[in-house]
PDB file of C-alpha atoms in Angstrom:
ATOM      1  CA  UNK A  12      23.442   1.142  38.043  1.00 46.00           C
ATOM      2  CA  UNK A  13      19.987   2.359  39.224  1.00 44.00           C
ATOM      3  CA  UNK A  14      19.758   4.765  36.257  1.00 48.00           C
ATOM      4  CA  UNK A  15      20.843   1.281  33.549  1.00 39.00           C
ATOM      5  CA  UNK A  16      18.341  -0.548  35.548  1.00 39.00           C
ATOM      6  CA  UNK A  17      15.627   2.207  34.958  1.00 43.00           C
ATOM      7  CA  UNK A  18      16.594   1.582  31.091  1.00 37.00           C
ATOM      8  CA  UNK A  19      16.796  -1.893  30.812  1.00 36.00           C
ATOM      9  CA  UNK A  20      13.076  -1.672  32.409  1.00 39.00           C
ATOM     10  CA  UNK A  21      12.027   0.462  29.808  1.00 35.00           C
ATOM     11  CA  UNK A  22      12.769  -0.806  27.039  1.00 38.00           C
ATOM     12  CA  UNK A  23      11.595  -4.091  27.701  1.00 36.00           C
ATOM     13  CA  UNK A  24       8.415  -2.697  28.704  1.00 30.00           C
ATOM     14  CA  UNK A  25       8.771  -0.813  24.663  1.00 37.00           C
ATOM     15  CA  UNK A  26       8.966  -4.446  23.457  1.00 37.00           C
ATOM     16  CA  UNK A  27       6.081  -5.836  24.598  1.00 32.00           C
ATOM     17  CA  UNK A  28       4.034  -3.641  24.021  1.00 33.00           C
ATOM     18  CA  UNK A  29       5.474  -3.764  20.218  1.00 41.00           C
ATOM     19  CA  UNK A  30       4.423  -7.672  20.150  1.00 41.00           C
ATOM     20  CA  UNK A  31       1.589  -7.813  22.759  1.00 39.00           C
ATOM     21  CA  UNK A  32      -1.610  -8.707  21.634  1.00 44.00           C
ATOM     22  CA  UNK A  33      -2.736  -5.536  18.889  1.00 50.00           C
ATOM     23  CA  UNK A  34      -6.588  -4.895  17.805  1.00 61.00           C
ATOM     24  CA  UNK A  35      -6.631  -6.322  14.032  1.00 73.00           C
ATOM     25  CA  UNK A  36      -8.912  -6.887  11.395  1.00 91.00           C
ATOM     26  CA  UNK A  37      -8.596  -8.927   9.027  1.00 94.00           C
ATOM     27  CA  UNK A  38      -8.982  -8.568   5.304  1.00 97.00           C
ATOM     28  CA  UNK A  39      -8.549 -10.990   2.446  1.00 98.00           C
ATOM     29  CA  UNK A  40      -6.907  -9.385  -1.275  1.00 98.00           C
ATOM     30  CA  UNK A  41      -7.979 -11.831  -4.082  1.00 98.00           C
ATOM     31  CA  UNK A  42      -5.576 -10.728  -7.266  1.00 98.00           C
ATOM     32  CA  UNK A  43      -4.737 -11.860 -10.398  1.00 98.00           C
ATOM     33  CA  UNK A  44      -1.551 -13.440  -8.968  1.00 97.00           C
ATOM     34  CA  UNK A  45      -2.901 -15.277  -5.930  1.00 98.00           C
ATOM     35  CA  UNK A  46      -4.138 -14.422  -2.497  1.00 98.00           C
ATOM     36  CA  UNK A  47      -2.800 -12.792   1.047  1.00 98.00           C
ATOM     37  CA  UNK A  48      -4.112 -11.312   4.045  1.00 97.00           C
ATOM     38  CA  UNK A  49      -3.910  -8.853   6.026  1.00 96.00           C
ATOM     39  CA  UNK A  50      -3.779  -7.746   9.585  1.00 94.00           C
ATOM     40  CA  UNK A  51      -5.159  -4.090  10.299  1.00 95.00           C
ATOM     41  CA  UNK A  52      -3.911  -1.837  12.833  1.00 93.00           C
ATOM     42  CA  UNK A  53      -7.755  -0.722  14.169  1.00 91.00           C
ATOM     43  CA  UNK A  54      -6.508   0.133  17.705  1.00 89.00           C
ATOM     44  CA  UNK A  55      -3.087   2.169  16.156  1.00 91.00           C
ATOM     45  CA  UNK A  56      -4.169   3.944  13.207  1.00 95.00           C
ATOM     46  CA  UNK A  57      -7.544   3.812  13.615  1.00 95.00           C
ATOM     47  CA  UNK A  58      -8.895   6.716  11.506  1.00 97.00           C
ATOM     48  CA  UNK A  59      -6.756   5.268   8.130  1.00 98.00           C
ATOM     49  CA  UNK A  60      -8.374   1.954   9.029  1.00 97.00           C
ATOM     50  CA  UNK A  61     -11.321   3.475   8.651  1.00 97.00           C
ATOM     51  CA  UNK A  62     -10.922   5.287   5.705  1.00 98.00           C
ATOM     52  CA  UNK A  63      -9.231   1.878   4.370  1.00 98.00           C
ATOM     53  CA  UNK A  64     -12.629   0.335   5.152  1.00 97.00           C
ATOM     54  CA  UNK A  65     -14.873   2.375   3.762  1.00 98.00           C
ATOM     55  CA  UNK A  66     -13.539   1.892   0.603  1.00 98.00           C
ATOM     56  CA  UNK A  67     -13.570  -1.335   0.877  1.00 98.00           C
ATOM     57  CA  UNK A  68     -17.500  -1.714   2.136  1.00 97.00           C
ATOM     58  CA  UNK A  69     -18.341   0.604  -1.143  1.00 97.00           C
ATOM     59  CA  UNK A  70     -16.771  -1.669  -3.443  1.00 97.00           C
ATOM     60  CA  UNK A  71     -14.191   0.423  -5.269  1.00 98.00           C
ATOM     61  CA  UNK A  72     -11.275  -2.191  -4.889  1.00 98.00           C
ATOM     62  CA  UNK A  73     -12.614  -4.357  -6.392  1.00 98.00           C
ATOM     63  CA  UNK A  74     -10.726  -4.415  -9.800  1.00 98.00           C
ATOM     64  CA  UNK A  75      -8.303  -2.071  -8.660  1.00 98.00           C
ATOM     65  CA  UNK A  76      -4.644  -2.442 -10.989  1.00 98.00           C
ATOM     66  CA  UNK A  77      -1.543  -2.415 -10.047  1.00 98.00           C
ATOM     67  CA  UNK A  78      -0.722   0.940 -11.446  1.00 97.00           C
ATOM     68  CA  UNK A  79       2.328   1.490  -9.742  1.00 97.00           C
ATOM     69  CA  UNK A  80       5.478  -0.710  -8.605  1.00 98.00           C
ATOM     70  CA  UNK A  81       8.935   0.204  -7.745  1.00 97.00           C
ATOM     71  CA  UNK A  82      11.458  -3.013  -7.692  1.00 97.00           C
ATOM     72  CA  UNK A  83      12.771  -3.473  -4.072  1.00 97.00           C
ATOM     73  CA  UNK A  84      10.913  -0.696  -2.987  1.00 98.00           C
ATOM     74  CA  UNK A  85       7.055  -0.570  -3.136  1.00 98.00           C
ATOM     75  CA  UNK A  86       3.896  -1.842  -5.183  1.00 98.00           C
ATOM     76  CA  UNK A  87       1.179   0.552  -4.931  1.00 98.00           C
ATOM     77  CA  UNK A  88      -2.946   0.554  -5.819  1.00 98.00           C
ATOM     78  CA  UNK A  89      -5.888   1.848  -4.612  1.00 98.00           C
ATOM     79  CA  UNK A  90      -6.876   4.081  -7.458  1.00 98.00           C
ATOM     80  CA  UNK A  91      -7.259   3.351 -10.929  1.00 97.00           C
ATOM     81  CA  UNK A  92     -10.563   0.480 -11.426  1.00 97.00           C
ATOM     82  CA  UNK A  93     -10.042  -1.839 -14.964  1.00 96.00           C
ATOM     83  CA  UNK A  94     -13.560  -2.247 -16.433  1.00 95.00           C
ATOM     84  CA  UNK A  95     -13.492  -5.707 -18.353  1.00 93.00           C
ATOM     85  CA  UNK A  96     -16.551  -5.140 -20.136  1.00 93.00           C
ATOM     86  CA  UNK A  97     -15.937  -1.584 -21.517  1.00 91.00           C
ATOM     87  CA  UNK A  98     -11.993  -3.101 -21.697  1.00 90.00           C
ATOM     88  CA  UNK A  99     -11.757   1.187 -20.053  1.00 93.00           C
ATOM     89  CA  UNK A 100      -9.347   2.130 -16.916  1.00 94.00           C
ATOM     90  CA  UNK A 101     -11.797   5.021 -14.535  1.00 95.00           C
ATOM     91  CA  UNK A 102     -10.306   6.980 -11.332  1.00 96.00           C
ATOM     92  CA  UNK A 103     -11.731   5.625  -8.166  1.00 97.00           C
ATOM     93  CA  UNK A 104     -14.439   7.907  -6.777  1.00 96.00           C
ATOM     94  CA  UNK A 105     -12.459  10.083  -3.467  1.00 97.00           C
ATOM     95  CA  UNK A 106     -13.582  10.081  -0.062  1.00 98.00           C
ATOM     96  CA  UNK A 107     -12.462  13.130   2.018  1.00 97.00           C
ATOM     97  CA  UNK A 108      -8.453  12.641   2.658  1.00 98.00           C
ATOM     98  CA  UNK A 109      -7.924  11.177   5.895  1.00 98.00           C
ATOM     99  CA  UNK A 110      -5.704  12.784   8.789  1.00 97.00           C
ATOM    100  CA  UNK A 111      -2.292  11.382   8.359  1.00 97.00           C
ATOM    101  CA  UNK A 112      -1.215   8.574  11.684  1.00 97.00           C
ATOM    102  CA  UNK A 113       1.852   7.886  11.371  1.00 95.00           C
ATOM    103  CA  UNK A 114       2.672   5.538  14.728  1.00 93.00           C
ATOM    104  CA  UNK A 115       4.874   2.458  12.632  1.00 94.00           C
ATOM    105  CA  UNK A 116       7.579   2.599  10.213  1.00 94.00           C
ATOM    106  CA  UNK A 117       7.356   1.836   6.646  1.00 96.00           C
ATOM    107  CA  UNK A 118      10.081  -1.749   7.154  1.00 95.00           C
ATOM    108  CA  UNK A 119       9.379  -4.634   4.664  1.00 96.00           C
ATOM    109  CA  UNK A 120       5.722  -6.239   4.664  1.00 96.00           C
ATOM    110  CA  UNK A 121       3.366  -3.244   5.706  1.00 96.00           C
ATOM    111  CA  UNK A 122       0.681  -1.398   3.796  1.00 98.00           C
ATOM    112  CA  UNK A 123       1.173   1.995   3.687  1.00 98.00           C
ATOM    113  CA  UNK A 124      -1.239   5.096   2.231  1.00 98.00           C
ATOM    114  CA  UNK A 125       0.108   6.874  -0.547  1.00 97.00           C
ATOM    115  CA  UNK A 126      -0.851  11.208  -0.455  1.00 95.00           C
ATOM    116  CA  UNK A 127       0.477  13.988  -2.634  1.00 94.00           C
ATOM    117  CA  UNK A 128       3.861  15.358  -2.310  1.00 92.00           C
ATOM    118  CA  UNK A 129       3.517  17.951   0.367  1.00 93.00           C
ATOM    119  CA  UNK A 130       0.694  17.564   2.030  1.00 95.00           C
ATOM    120  CA  UNK A 131       0.718  15.076   5.233  1.00 95.00           C
ATOM    121  CA  UNK A 132      -2.985  14.630   5.115  1.00 97.00           C
ATOM    122  CA  UNK A 133      -3.447  14.396   1.634  1.00 97.00           C
ATOM    123  CA  UNK A 134      -4.438  10.271   1.897  1.00 98.00           C
ATOM    124  CA  UNK A 135      -7.294   9.610   0.764  1.00 98.00           C
ATOM    125  CA  UNK A 136      -7.470   5.681  -1.860  1.00 98.00           C
ATOM    126  CA  UNK A 137      -4.451   4.823  -3.064  1.00 98.00           C
ATOM    127  CA  UNK A 138      -2.445   2.640  -0.856  1.00 98.00           C
ATOM    128  CA  UNK A 139       1.427   0.347  -0.812  1.00 98.00           C
ATOM    129  CA  UNK A 140       2.934  -2.301   0.122  1.00 98.00           C
ATOM    130  CA  UNK A 141       6.281  -1.685   1.665  1.00 98.00           C
ATOM    131  CA  UNK A 142       8.940  -4.269  -0.490  1.00 98.00           C
ATOM    132  CA  UNK A 143      11.923  -3.257   0.799  1.00 97.00           C
ATOM    133  CA  UNK A 144      13.040  -1.701   4.142  1.00 96.00           C
ATOM    134  CA  UNK A 145      11.970   1.886   3.419  1.00 96.00           C
ATOM    135  CA  UNK A 146      11.743   3.358   7.164  1.00 95.00           C
ATOM    136  CA  UNK A 147      15.434   5.532   6.394  1.00 93.00           C
ATOM    137  CA  UNK A 148      13.229   7.092   3.657  1.00 93.00           C
ATOM    138  CA  UNK A 149       8.943   6.905   4.053  1.00 96.00           C
ATOM    139  CA  UNK A 150       9.376   7.727   7.630  1.00 95.00           C
ATOM    140  CA  UNK A 151      10.850  11.193   6.978  1.00 92.00           C
ATOM    141  CA  UNK A 152       9.401  12.427   4.192  1.00 93.00           C
ATOM    142  CA  UNK A 153       5.813  14.409   4.023  1.00 94.00           C
ATOM    143  CA  UNK A 154       5.115  13.902   7.358  1.00 94.00           C
ATOM    144  CA  UNK A 155       5.682   9.806   6.939  1.00 95.00           C
ATOM    145  CA  UNK A 156       4.011   7.512   5.518  1.00 97.00           C
ATOM    146  CA  UNK A 157       1.120   5.850   7.193  1.00 97.00           C
ATOM    147  CA  UNK A 158       1.552   2.673   8.190  1.00 96.00           C
ATOM    148  CA  UNK A 159      -1.966   0.358   8.478  1.00 96.00           C
ATOM    149  CA  UNK A 160      -1.311  -3.092   8.389  1.00 95.00           C
ATOM    150  CA  UNK A 161       0.991  -6.140   7.969  1.00 95.00           C
ATOM    151  CA  UNK A 162       1.000  -8.410   5.448  1.00 96.00           C
ATOM    152  CA  UNK A 163       0.857 -12.229   6.829  1.00 93.00           C
ATOM    153  CA  UNK A 164       2.928 -14.723   5.888  1.00 89.00           C
ATOM    154  CA  UNK A 165       3.289 -16.169   3.029  1.00 94.00           C
ATOM    155  CA  UNK A 166       1.579 -13.254   1.371  1.00 97.00           C
ATOM    156  CA  UNK A 167       5.092 -11.280   0.611  1.00 98.00           C
ATOM    157  CA  UNK A 168       5.521 -14.298  -1.805  1.00 98.00           C
ATOM    158  CA  UNK A 169       2.810 -12.604  -3.717  1.00 98.00           C
ATOM    159  CA  UNK A 170       3.586  -8.657  -3.730  1.00 98.00           C
ATOM    160  CA  UNK A 171       7.445  -9.857  -4.385  1.00 98.00           C
ATOM    161  CA  UNK A 172       6.171 -11.756  -7.890  1.00 98.00           C
ATOM    162  CA  UNK A 173       3.899  -8.657  -8.475  1.00 98.00           C
ATOM    163  CA  UNK A 174       7.257  -6.777  -8.041  1.00 98.00           C
ATOM    164  CA  UNK A 175       9.694  -8.611 -10.086  1.00 98.00           C
ATOM    165  CA  UNK A 176       7.249  -7.993 -13.381  1.00 98.00           C
ATOM    166  CA  UNK A 177       8.931  -6.321 -16.211  1.00 96.00           C
ATOM    167  CA  UNK A 178       7.288  -1.983 -15.550  1.00 96.00           C
ATOM    168  CA  UNK A 179       5.953  -0.670 -18.858  1.00 93.00           C
ATOM    169  CA  UNK A 180       5.318   3.092 -19.523  1.00 92.00           C
ATOM    170  CA  UNK A 181       1.798   3.254 -20.359  1.00 88.00           C
ATOM    171  CA  UNK A 182       1.917   6.739 -21.655  1.00 85.00           C
ATOM    172  CA  UNK A 183       0.516   8.129 -18.739  1.00 88.00           C
ATOM    173  CA  UNK A 184       2.148   9.847 -15.281  1.00 90.00           C
ATOM    174  CA  UNK A 185       0.083   7.878 -13.423  1.00 93.00           C
ATOM    175  CA  UNK A 186       0.855   4.341 -15.300  1.00 95.00           C
ATOM    176  CA  UNK A 187       5.026   5.335 -16.140  1.00 94.00           C
ATOM    177  CA  UNK A 188       6.046   2.096 -13.981  1.00 96.00           C
ATOM    178  CA  UNK A 189       3.403  -0.252 -14.462  1.00 96.00           C
ATOM    179  CA  UNK A 190       3.745  -3.701 -13.859  1.00 97.00           C
ATOM    180  CA  UNK A 191       2.951  -6.495 -16.573  1.00 96.00           C
ATOM    181  CA  UNK A 192       1.700 -10.511 -15.481  1.00 96.00           C
ATOM    182  CA  UNK A 193       1.414 -11.157 -19.427  1.00 93.00           C
ATOM    183  CA  UNK A 194       3.434  -9.197 -21.747  1.00 90.00           C
ATOM    184  CA  UNK A 195       2.014  -7.977 -25.061  1.00 86.00           C
ATOM    185  CA  UNK A 196       3.189  -8.854 -28.355  1.00 86.00           C
ATOM    186  CA  UNK A 197       4.760  -5.338 -30.071  1.00 84.00           C
ATOM    187  CA  UNK A 198       2.468  -2.329 -30.741  1.00 80.00           C
ATOM    188  CA  UNK A 199      -0.702  -5.049 -29.324  1.00 82.00           C
ATOM    189  CA  UNK A 200      -2.839  -2.693 -27.676  1.00 82.00           C
ATOM    190  CA  UNK A 201      -3.265  -3.858 -23.475  1.00 82.00           C
ATOM    191  CA  UNK A 202      -6.251  -5.566 -21.692  1.00 89.00           C
ATOM    192  CA  UNK A 203      -6.865  -6.122 -18.064  1.00 90.00           C
ATOM    193  CA  UNK A 204      -6.239  -9.613 -18.480  1.00 92.00           C
ATOM    194  CA  UNK A 205      -2.127  -8.388 -19.357  1.00 95.00           C
ATOM    195  CA  UNK A 206      -2.585  -5.908 -16.086  1.00 97.00           C
ATOM    196  CA  UNK A 207      -1.999  -6.965 -12.251  1.00 98.00           C
ATOM    197  CA  UNK A 208      -5.648  -6.611 -11.023  1.00 98.00           C
ATOM    198  CA  UNK A 209      -6.564  -6.741  -6.858  1.00 98.00           C
ATOM    199  CA  UNK A 210      -9.949  -8.713  -7.598  1.00 98.00           C
ATOM    200  CA  UNK A 211     -11.363  -7.638  -4.441  1.00 98.00           C
ATOM    201  CA  UNK A 212     -10.778  -6.661  -1.076  1.00 98.00           C
ATOM    202  CA  UNK A 213     -13.421  -8.350   1.850  1.00 97.00           C
ATOM    203  CA  UNK A 214     -13.268  -8.631   6.029  1.00 96.00           C
ATOM    204  CA  UNK A 215     -12.806 -11.966   6.503  1.00 92.00           C
ATOM    205  CA  UNK A 216     -12.935 -11.259  10.329  1.00 88.00           C
ATOM    206  CA  UNK A 217     -14.093  -8.752  11.760  1.00 80.00           C
ATOM    207  CA  UNK A 218     -13.145  -8.661  15.292  1.00 73.00           C
ATOM    208  CA  UNK A 219     -10.470  -5.682  15.983  1.00 61.00           C
ATOM    209  CA  UNK A 220      -8.528  -9.228  18.288  1.00 59.00           C
ATOM    210  CA  UNK A 221      -8.208 -11.328  15.496  1.00 51.00           C
ATOM    211  CA  UNK A 222      -5.090 -12.289  17.135  1.00 51.00           C
ATOM    212  CA  UNK A 223      -3.015 -12.838  20.318  1.00 53.00           C
ATOM    213  CA  UNK A 224       0.463 -11.544  18.955  1.00 56.00           C
ATOM    214  CA  UNK A 225       0.471  -9.312  16.167  1.00 59.00           C
ATOM    215  CA  UNK A 226       4.529  -8.757  15.447  1.00 63.00           C
ATOM    216  CA  UNK A 227       3.739  -4.858  15.360  1.00 68.00           C
ATOM    217  CA  UNK A 228       6.404  -3.159  12.672  1.00 77.00           C
ATOM    218  CA  UNK A 229       9.291  -0.944  14.673  1.00 79.00           C
ATOM    219  CA  UNK A 230       7.234   2.562  16.207  1.00 80.00           C
ATOM    220  CA  UNK A 231       7.907   5.803  14.181  1.00 82.00           C
ATOM    221  CA  UNK A 232      10.179   8.059  16.121  1.00 74.00           C
ATOM    222  CA  UNK A 233      10.128  10.889  13.858  1.00 71.00           C
ATOM    223  CA  UNK A 234      13.851  11.319  14.312  1.00 65.00           C
ATOM    224  CA  UNK A 235      16.468  11.263  11.607  1.00 57.00           C
ATOM    225  CA  UNK A 236      19.914  12.770  11.471  1.00 42.00           C
ATOM    226  CA  UNK A 237      21.100  14.693   8.623  1.00 39.00           C
ATOM    227  CA  UNK A 238      18.799  16.913   6.209  1.00 38.00           C
ATOM    228  CA  UNK A 239      14.846  15.960   5.672  1.00 38.00           C
ATOM    229  CA  UNK A 240      13.521  16.258   3.113  1.00 38.00           C
ATOM    230  CA  UNK A 241      10.122  16.896   2.742  1.00 35.00           C
ATOM    231  CA  UNK A 242       9.861  17.655  -0.705  1.00 28.00           C
ATOM    232  CA  UNK A 243       9.114  14.387  -2.271  1.00 31.00           C
ATOM    233  CA  UNK A 244       6.055  11.609  -1.698  1.00 37.00           C
ATOM    234  CA  UNK A 245       7.773   8.938  -2.463  1.00 40.00           C
ATOM    235  CA  UNK A 246       5.928   5.539  -1.879  1.00 38.00           C
ATOM    236  CA  UNK A 247       3.035   8.241  -2.542  1.00 37.00           C
ATOM    237  CA  UNK A 248       1.730   9.174  -5.494  1.00 36.00           C
ATOM    238  CA  UNK A 249      -0.114  12.493  -7.671  1.00 33.00           C
ATOM    239  CA  UNK A 250      -1.669  10.137  -9.170  1.00 32.00           C
ATOM    240  CA  UNK A 251      -5.177  10.319  -7.834  1.00 29.00           C
ATOM    241  CA  UNK A 252      -5.609  13.683  -9.047  1.00 26.00           C
ATOM    242  CA  UNK A 253      -5.624  12.934 -12.254  1.00 29.00           C
ATOM    243  CA  UNK A 254      -9.030  11.730 -15.003  1.00 27.00           C
ATOM    244  CA  UNK A 255      -8.369   8.695 -16.710  1.00 30.00           C
ATOM    245  CA  UNK A 256     -11.481   7.299 -17.770  1.00 32.00           C
ATOM    246  CA  UNK A 257     -10.799   5.474 -21.416  1.00 37.00           C
ATOM    247  CA  UNK A 258      -7.465   5.230 -20.788  1.00 41.00           C
ATOM    248  CA  UNK A 259      -5.712   3.896 -24.342  1.00 43.00           C
ATOM    249  CA  UNK A 260      -3.404   0.967 -22.787  1.00 45.00           C
ATOM    250  CA  UNK A 261      -0.544   1.754 -25.543  1.00 48.00           C
ATOM    251  CA  UNK A 262       2.665  -0.412 -24.202  1.00 51.00           C
ATOM    252  CA  UNK A 263       6.141   0.667 -23.791  1.00 61.00           C
ATOM    253  CA  UNK A 264       8.427  -1.417 -22.011  1.00 68.00           C
ATOM    254  CA  UNK A 265      10.943   0.664 -20.074  1.00 67.00           C
ATOM    255  CA  UNK A 266      14.605   0.051 -20.228  1.00 52.00           C
TER     256      UNK A 266
END
């Protein structure tokens, strides 16, 4: 009986920790599909949040493309900018890699860092939104993918809309699963007006305790029954290794 009481007490404490006040800088994503906010998990993933905010502050996420989307799984961005004057795509200049901080699970409605397969500490600028419940997959691949923020409602409506768009292969491995907001006519060359663009990411409240109670995602226990395949990057991508200056965007819709 005493053991049961002790167990229940510990369970209640863990539950309280996951719903108590949390440090969370608020950022606003302005996109061509609509705007939404994300609460960053400053206290729990400090290095990852610091890394993300460095790209925000230097303007790297201005006119950055959603270059990868897998329906019901993830929507990925943070790697490539579009120049609306020159109609060119260029790779974001990467800062040093950031250490992996796999504290929380990759549940729906979270933002996590993408990285290179087989390299747990390889994250730089790219990130993705978990559209599906991806904990059973992404919590265990490649050392676990670092969740560093939570989308506030009704932001997932916009991300779901992006994830539901037609997917095109634009002739490059980095752009083989690209969501298209406005479908082109047959043979038409794509421009930024066809693509889903994050116009800017800005800090709208820099106080780390911006909300009283943040519904934190489940903790990543790092334990999984059965085989643990760490060979794939899952929601991550090695696309940031590619140099894509002046990519000619010609479309082929995926079947």
